[in-house]
């Protein structure tokens, strides 16, 4: 019984204890804090902070205060504390568990508040109270937040220590406000539209005065005026030693002079150093132009004749009816074209050859004066003509001569029959008759359109034809130039532009003078109709390409597809482009005999897209095929589309030597090591990114075939773009890359096709699928008023600030988690990251503060973030103390200068070579200056040799560790060599005057596909295919191009021609090579080989050119001789393949190229074809 009573007593005690009868509710009087127990581990309730840490409010008191960091007064910061009622009383069931309440907060400062009061938490539930720091001034505060917890077992008054901090903004002194004016026009800092000084002549400076105003409130000091090459300062202020001091509300002037020492237009930057912190330096673009003029020299019989010379040119004493002429040579010693006109001759003298209208810089031209010898007597007088040499206009000289009847009389001999020019004028293929009364119909166009017509003038005679004095009716104007000379057998064009500003019909006569005796002047009427613009109609518009060349519908020009060897694979690709506004439909392809379709023929081409088809030539027998390719389209004015083609099949070479190869290219596409087959189901996923954050992928194209792979017509889906260039050609066995960027400019899910056109007959239109997802950004980061872009490369500068505070804001509609802050060396976190929480509610924001610990610190700040527990993303941006990574050190400046990857040494004797330029086509080089020291690099006083000019801003300052560049142009205004020294001053004590030599030259007609013959510049047809023999890894044929053609009797050069006989037909076969840059400067042999076919279907013989002599070749490359040996390869290499007369009838297929010292031969795999009948 005693034991039972004791047990009953024990249970009664428990009931009394848990019903609160043993202990009354704990006291909550201020200051009566609990002093026992460990609430981090046991008790009826727990409290956690916003980082999830349990607060130990028992015997182990909190020693580290909770920091509330506000970036400025008026910004509130809150932190949340979670109370959990864990209901220990539940173990005494069936007794009722009790609530836990938090109340009666006491704060150390009025800026601190806590709520709710009270907070009541039911058993097994959670609640939260929030402490807020809301400063209204920059005062800081610290102390304890006290509050009562009403719990029957562990209740009492508890304490949380807190600290409230307000960032004190840096004090900023008043600053000036700088403005610059050109007259009444204000110039903005950084303005790119140039302030124009106007136009002057070389040697005549012009100047402009600018006004600087100070809008206050502080005094404005303007220091050094940094002027580029070609400009100078008038006066001595402003300068670093004599600055302009401008009071608030006042202004001052400075004057800049354009020195006009060299010809050309200079566009560059002017810089003014000043102490307006937002505009230092103040810079804007300026422009000025200096023109130069020609310099005339007149020579007779090799003797220079002075303008207005009193000594006459003497034609001598001659007999009646004798032919007496003097050739007057006009030489242009200047650097620009010289214009001539208005020749005046005295009585008794005529111009048997007309005065030329133009003489190009550095060249000669002439006219001929003939004395009238029909009657006796002395003839004399002044000859003069106008020109644009400013100090010798007009040019005047005297002539004299005597006709003596007593001298034996020469019979009057008429000129030989046919020794005259013969004019023929065409519009397209239609001849135009001189003096016709029927207007030539130039067609119909619409208002506001650009409408031109090109006329061809042929010289069918045997001597050169001179043209002048073109006159056009109202509403017509000359576009480009009108030819002045057409040599025998050649032709030239002129183009007329029609004024389409109003509806109506324009008519009138076109007329020009010439020296065809029976068609001078040549004149004919024209008419053209201008209609109103019709209402827009969506329609397709077809363009057909062979390679890069556009094919005209129904053109009479036969497209030569080249030649291939017997039994080879011979495929050519054509491209269809739709440049219209509706889908292009095509059908019913018809091919001539000997040609078959390779692959498939497209049925439709989308707007702006391209599609290709391949044509295979039958190589089963030796033959020449020709005919018309046609197909139907729904392009209303080009249906059907037709064009003519030809191709030749020749026999294979003998003797074991290789023939000129023609085979398939083979395309493959890769991303990294993953091959991407041409299928719609091949998907490249760019993944998910945020708005404004681009993703770029690199794709690799490989050519596993044996001939070059031609590429064109890249199309990309909406939202993607090409970065850089898309390769147009990949040589056999090589590869190239291109880059595609997800632009991320709009929020969208993007899927679409990447496609391009190839000449691989199995993949004429290569196509894969791209996909990507662009989302709205999750967070924004700001510092003060500056919004920071994720991934920016522009460093945020601390300057003199010790600390900077950043605000992170959640701009989504879901929770964003932020973590893992990393800082560069020299910076540290001040306070917490983030100050209140690592989870930002939708629309919520928080802060963190970074402190600089070094004056030379720089690097990248980054942290991770994700939305609702998704994949982590990184937010990063660079921070630095100053723009050079720290305060400007006191160490010395050091310069390095580079031409591309090659470093240039100060004072080096080897010249930087600009190469050879075509006259009138400048060549540029960009030089990079690296500031390799630990102090800023100062630069000035750039000087250039004659013939070179600055075409970009020359930097005045390059900060330590950074680089800048400038561009120099070899002007190439006239033929000849250019050389001299480039120099500038620096503050590198070892290289105070940095200098090195420049060199280069300029030649007339120096351009790819041009050939200079007998003083004339002729154009050669461009060949499509390049081949290689003995290819090595160290030598490639990248960038090599060939052009070649044949000219018969001084006619135009064509790739293929038919000759009627060989006797008396003078031919020139010429070629032009754009040499691989890696081969320029190497020694090489020029090789020329040909296939001669005496009659159709007979065997072929290979020949090689041994210097000037054609020799039989056994097709063994080890025995191949050269047309020229020991040639130093230039960037553009011209070669005469053959000159003279051919020796027999038959067909010739001529190939050429160059052979390097390692035995490699690079050649044109397309031939020049001649059919001698």
GROMACS .gro file of N, CA and C in nm, residues 543-613:
model
  213
  543UNK      N    1   1.673   3.532 -10.829
  543UNK     CA    2   1.811   3.557 -10.869
  543UNK      C    3   1.880   3.422 -10.877
  544UNK      N    4   1.951   3.401 -10.986
  544UNK     CA    5   2.024   3.275 -11.006
  544UNK      C    6   2.173   3.306 -11.005
  545UNK      N    7   2.249   3.228 -10.927
  545UNK     CA    8   2.392   3.251 -10.913
  545UNK      C    9   2.469   3.127 -10.956
  546UNK      N   10   2.584   3.154 -11.023
  546UNK     CA   11   2.685   3.050 -11.044
  546UNK      C   12   2.808   3.097 -10.970
  547UNK      N   13   2.838   3.030 -10.859
  547UNK     CA   14   2.941   3.083 -10.770
  547UNK      C   15   2.890   3.213 -10.710
  548UNK      N   16   2.969   3.321 -10.722
  548UNK     CA   17   2.926   3.452 -10.673
  548UNK      C   18   2.869   3.538 -10.784
  549UNK      N   19   2.860   3.486 -10.906
  549UNK     CA   20   2.820   3.566 -11.022
  549UNK      C   21   2.673   3.546 -11.052
  550UNK      N   22   2.602   3.658 -11.071
  550UNK     CA   23   2.459   3.654 -11.103
  550UNK      C   24   2.441   3.622 -11.251
  551UNK      N   25   2.340   3.540 -11.282
  551UNK     CA   26   2.310   3.501 -11.420
  551UNK      C   27   2.184   3.577 -11.463
  552UNK      N   28   2.191   3.641 -11.578
  552UNK     CA   29   2.076   3.712 -11.632
  552UNK      C   30   1.986   3.615 -11.708
  553UNK      N   31   1.856   3.632 -11.692
  553UNK     CA   32   1.761   3.547 -11.762
  553UNK      C   33   1.773   3.572 -11.913
  554UNK      N   34   1.775   3.461 -11.988
  554UNK     CA   35   1.780   3.465 -12.134
  554UNK      C   36   1.903   3.537 -12.188
  555UNK      N   37   2.009   3.543 -12.107
  555UNK     CA   38   2.131   3.609 -12.152
  555UNK      C   39   2.193   3.532 -12.268
  556UNK      N   40   2.252   3.608 -12.363
  556UNK     CA   41   2.321   3.546 -12.476
  556UNK      C   42   2.460   3.496 -12.435
  557UNK      N   43   2.506   3.536 -12.320
  557UNK     CA   44   2.640   3.494 -12.274
  557UNK      C   45   2.635   3.348 -12.228
  558UNK      N   46   2.725   3.268 -12.284
  558UNK     CA   47   2.733   3.126 -12.247
  558UNK      C   48   2.822   3.113 -12.123
  559UNK      N   49   2.771   3.046 -12.021
  559UNK     CA   50   2.847   3.024 -11.899
  559UNK      C   51   2.936   2.902 -11.917
  560UNK      N   52   3.066   2.925 -11.915
  560UNK     CA   53   3.162   2.816 -11.933
  560UNK      C   54   3.184   2.747 -11.799
  561UNK      N   55   3.142   2.621 -11.790
  561UNK     CA   56   3.156   2.546 -11.666
  561UNK      C   57   3.294   2.481 -11.653
  562UNK      N   58   3.383   2.507 -11.748
  562UNK     CA   59   3.518   2.455 -11.741
  562UNK      C   60   3.530   2.319 -11.804
  563UNK      N   61   3.634   2.246 -11.767
  563UNK     CA   62   3.660   2.116 -11.826
  563UNK      C   63   3.696   2.017 -11.717
  564UNK      N   64   3.681   1.887 -11.751
  564UNK     CA   65   3.719   1.779 -11.662
  564UNK      C   66   3.773   1.665 -11.746
  565UNK      N   67   3.836   1.571 -11.678
  565UNK     CA   68   3.899   1.461 -11.751
  565UNK      C   69   3.803   1.344 -11.768
  566UNK      N   70   3.834   1.262 -11.865
  566UNK     CA   71   3.754   1.146 -11.901
  566UNK      C   72   3.732   1.056 -11.779
  567UNK      N   73   3.604   1.024 -11.751
  567UNK     CA   74   3.571   0.933 -11.643
  567UNK      C   75   3.568   0.996 -11.505
  568UNK      N   76   3.597   1.126 -11.493
  568UNK     CA   77   3.596   1.191 -11.362
  568UNK      C   78   3.454   1.229 -11.322
  569UNK      N   79   3.438   1.271 -11.198
  569UNK     CA   80   3.310   1.323 -11.151
  569UNK      C   81   3.312   1.474 -11.172
  570UNK      N   82   3.216   1.526 -11.245
  570UNK     CA   83   3.217   1.666 -11.289
  570UNK      C   84   3.079   1.724 -11.256
  571UNK      N   85   3.070   1.799 -11.144
  571UNK     CA   86   2.943   1.852 -11.096
  571UNK      C   87   2.957   2.001 -11.073
  572UNK      N   88   2.860   2.079 -11.116
  572UNK     CA   89   2.856   2.224 -11.092
  572UNK      C   90   2.725   2.259 -11.023
  573UNK      N   91   2.733   2.357 -10.934
  573UNK     CA   92   2.618   2.394 -10.851
  573UNK      C   93   2.568   2.533 -10.885
  574UNK      N   94   2.436   2.548 -10.893
  574UNK     CA   95   2.372   2.677 -10.914
  574UNK      C   96   2.284   2.707 -10.792
  575UNK      N   97   2.271   2.835 -10.760
  575UNK     CA   98   2.196   2.879 -10.642
  575UNK      C   99   2.077   2.963 -10.684
  576UNK      N  100   1.961   2.934 -10.627
  576UNK     CA  101   1.839   3.014 -10.647
  576UNK      C  102   1.817   3.099 -10.522
  577UNK      N  103   1.804   3.228 -10.540
  577UNK     CA  104   1.774   3.318 -10.429
  577UNK      C  105   1.638   3.383 -10.453
  578UNK      N  106   1.561   3.401 -10.346
  578UNK     CA  107   1.433   3.471 -10.354
  578UNK      C  108   1.446   3.603 -10.281
  579UNK      N  109   1.459   3.712 -10.356
  579UNK     CA  110   1.472   3.845 -10.298
  579UNK      C  111   1.339   3.919 -10.297
  580UNK      N  112   1.229   3.848 -10.324
  580UNK     CA  113   1.098   3.911 -10.329
  580UNK      C  114   1.028   3.910 -10.196
  581UNK      N  115   0.893   3.923 -10.203
  581UNK     CA  116   0.812   3.934 -10.081
  581UNK      C  117   0.711   3.821 -10.070
  582UNK      N  118   0.721   3.720 -10.157
  582UNK     CA  119   0.634   3.603 -10.149
  582UNK      C  120   0.717   3.480 -10.184
  583UNK      N  121   0.668   3.363 -10.144
  583UNK     CA  122   0.741   3.238 -10.172
  583UNK      C  123   0.760   3.220 -10.322
  584UNK      N  124   0.880   3.179 -10.362
  584UNK     CA  125   0.912   3.152 -10.502
  584UNK      C  126   0.891   3.003 -10.529
  585UNK      N  127   0.811   2.972 -10.631
  585UNK     CA  128   0.787   2.834 -10.671
  585UNK      C  129   0.857   2.806 -10.803
  586UNK      N  130   0.928   2.694 -10.812
  586UNK     CA  131   1.001   2.658 -10.933
  586UNK      C  132   0.968   2.514 -10.969
  587UNK      N  133   0.978   2.481 -11.098
  587UNK     CA  134   0.942   2.346 -11.144
  587UNK      C  135   0.995   2.325 -11.284
  588UNK      N  136   0.978   2.200 -11.333
  588UNK     CA  137   1.003   2.163 -11.473
  588UNK      C  138   1.143   2.200 -11.519
  589UNK      N  139   1.243   2.151 -11.447
  589UNK     CA  140   1.381   2.173 -11.488
  589UNK      C  141   1.409   2.094 -11.616
  590UNK      N  142   1.467   2.162 -11.715
  590UNK     CA  143   1.505   2.099 -11.841
  590UNK      C  144   1.654   2.121 -11.861
  591UNK      N  145   1.729   2.011 -11.887
  591UNK     CA  146   1.873   2.018 -11.903
  591UNK      C  147   1.911   1.973 -12.044
  592UNK      N  148   2.017   2.031 -12.102
  592UNK     CA  149   2.059   1.991 -12.237
  592UNK      C  150   2.128   1.855 -12.234
  593UNK      N  151   2.151   1.801 -12.352
  593UNK     CA  152   2.220   1.672 -12.367
  593UNK      C  153   2.358   1.679 -12.303
  594UNK      N  154   2.393   1.575 -12.229
  594UNK     CA  155   2.523   1.571 -12.163
  594UNK      C  156   2.519   1.620 -12.020
  595UNK      N  157   2.404   1.675 -11.977
  595UNK     CA  158   2.390   1.729 -11.842
  595UNK      C  159   2.275   1.654 -11.773
  596UNK      N  160   2.292   1.616 -11.647
  596UNK     CA  161   2.186   1.554 -11.568
  596UNK      C  162   2.180   1.619 -11.431
  597UNK      N  163   2.062   1.605 -11.366
  597UNK     CA  164   2.043   1.662 -11.233
  597UNK      C  165   2.117   1.578 -11.130
  598UNK      N  166   2.194   1.641 -11.044
  598UNK     CA  167   2.263   1.574 -10.933
  598UNK      C  168   2.191   1.611 -10.805
  599UNK      N  169   2.132   1.513 -10.737
  599UNK     CA  170   2.053   1.543 -10.618
  599UNK      C  171   1.912   1.580 -10.659
  600UNK      N  172   1.851   1.672 -10.587
  600UNK     CA  173   1.712   1.711 -10.614
  600UNK      C  174   1.704   1.857 -10.656
  601UNK      N  175   1.596   1.888 -10.728
  601UNK     CA  176   1.568   2.025 -10.769
  601UNK      C  177   1.464   2.082 -10.673
  602UNK      N  178   1.489   2.200 -10.611
  602UNK     CA  179   1.393   2.252 -10.514
  602UNK      C  180   1.259   2.285 -10.579
  603UNK      N  181   1.154   2.281 -10.500
  603UNK     CA  182   1.021   2.317 -10.549
  603UNK      C  183   0.981   2.457 -10.506
  604UNK      N  184   1.037   2.507 -10.394
  604UNK     CA  185   1.003   2.641 -10.348
  604UNK      C  186   1.121   2.699 -10.271
  605UNK      N  187   1.125   2.832 -10.267
  605UNK     CA  188   1.228   2.904 -10.193
  605UNK      C  189   1.158   3.013 -10.112
  606UNK      N  190   1.174   3.010  -9.981
  606UNK     CA  191   1.108   3.107  -9.894
  606UNK      C  192   1.164   3.247  -9.917
  607UNK      N  193   1.089   3.347  -9.870
  607UNK     CA  194   1.132   3.486  -9.883
  607UNK      C  195   1.266   3.506  -9.813
  608UNK      N  196   1.362   3.563  -9.883
  608UNK     CA  197   1.494   3.589  -9.826
  608UNK      C  198   1.584   3.469  -9.816
  609UNK      N  199   1.537   3.352  -9.862
  609UNK     CA  200   1.615   3.229  -9.849
  609UNK      C  201   1.680   3.192  -9.982
  610UNK      N  202   1.759   3.086  -9.979
  610UNK     CA  203   1.828   3.035 -10.097
  610UNK      C  204   1.815   2.884 -10.102
  611UNK      N  205   1.827   2.828 -10.221
  611UNK     CA  206   1.831   2.683 -10.240
  611UNK      C  207   1.920   2.655 -10.360
  612UNK      N  208   1.978   2.538 -10.364
  612UNK     CA  209   2.071   2.507 -10.471
  612UNK      C  210   2.033   2.379 -10.543
  613UNK      N  211   2.089   2.361 -10.663
  613UNK     CA  212   2.077   2.234 -10.733
  613UNK      C  213   2.206   2.209 -10.809
   0.00000   0.00000   0.00000
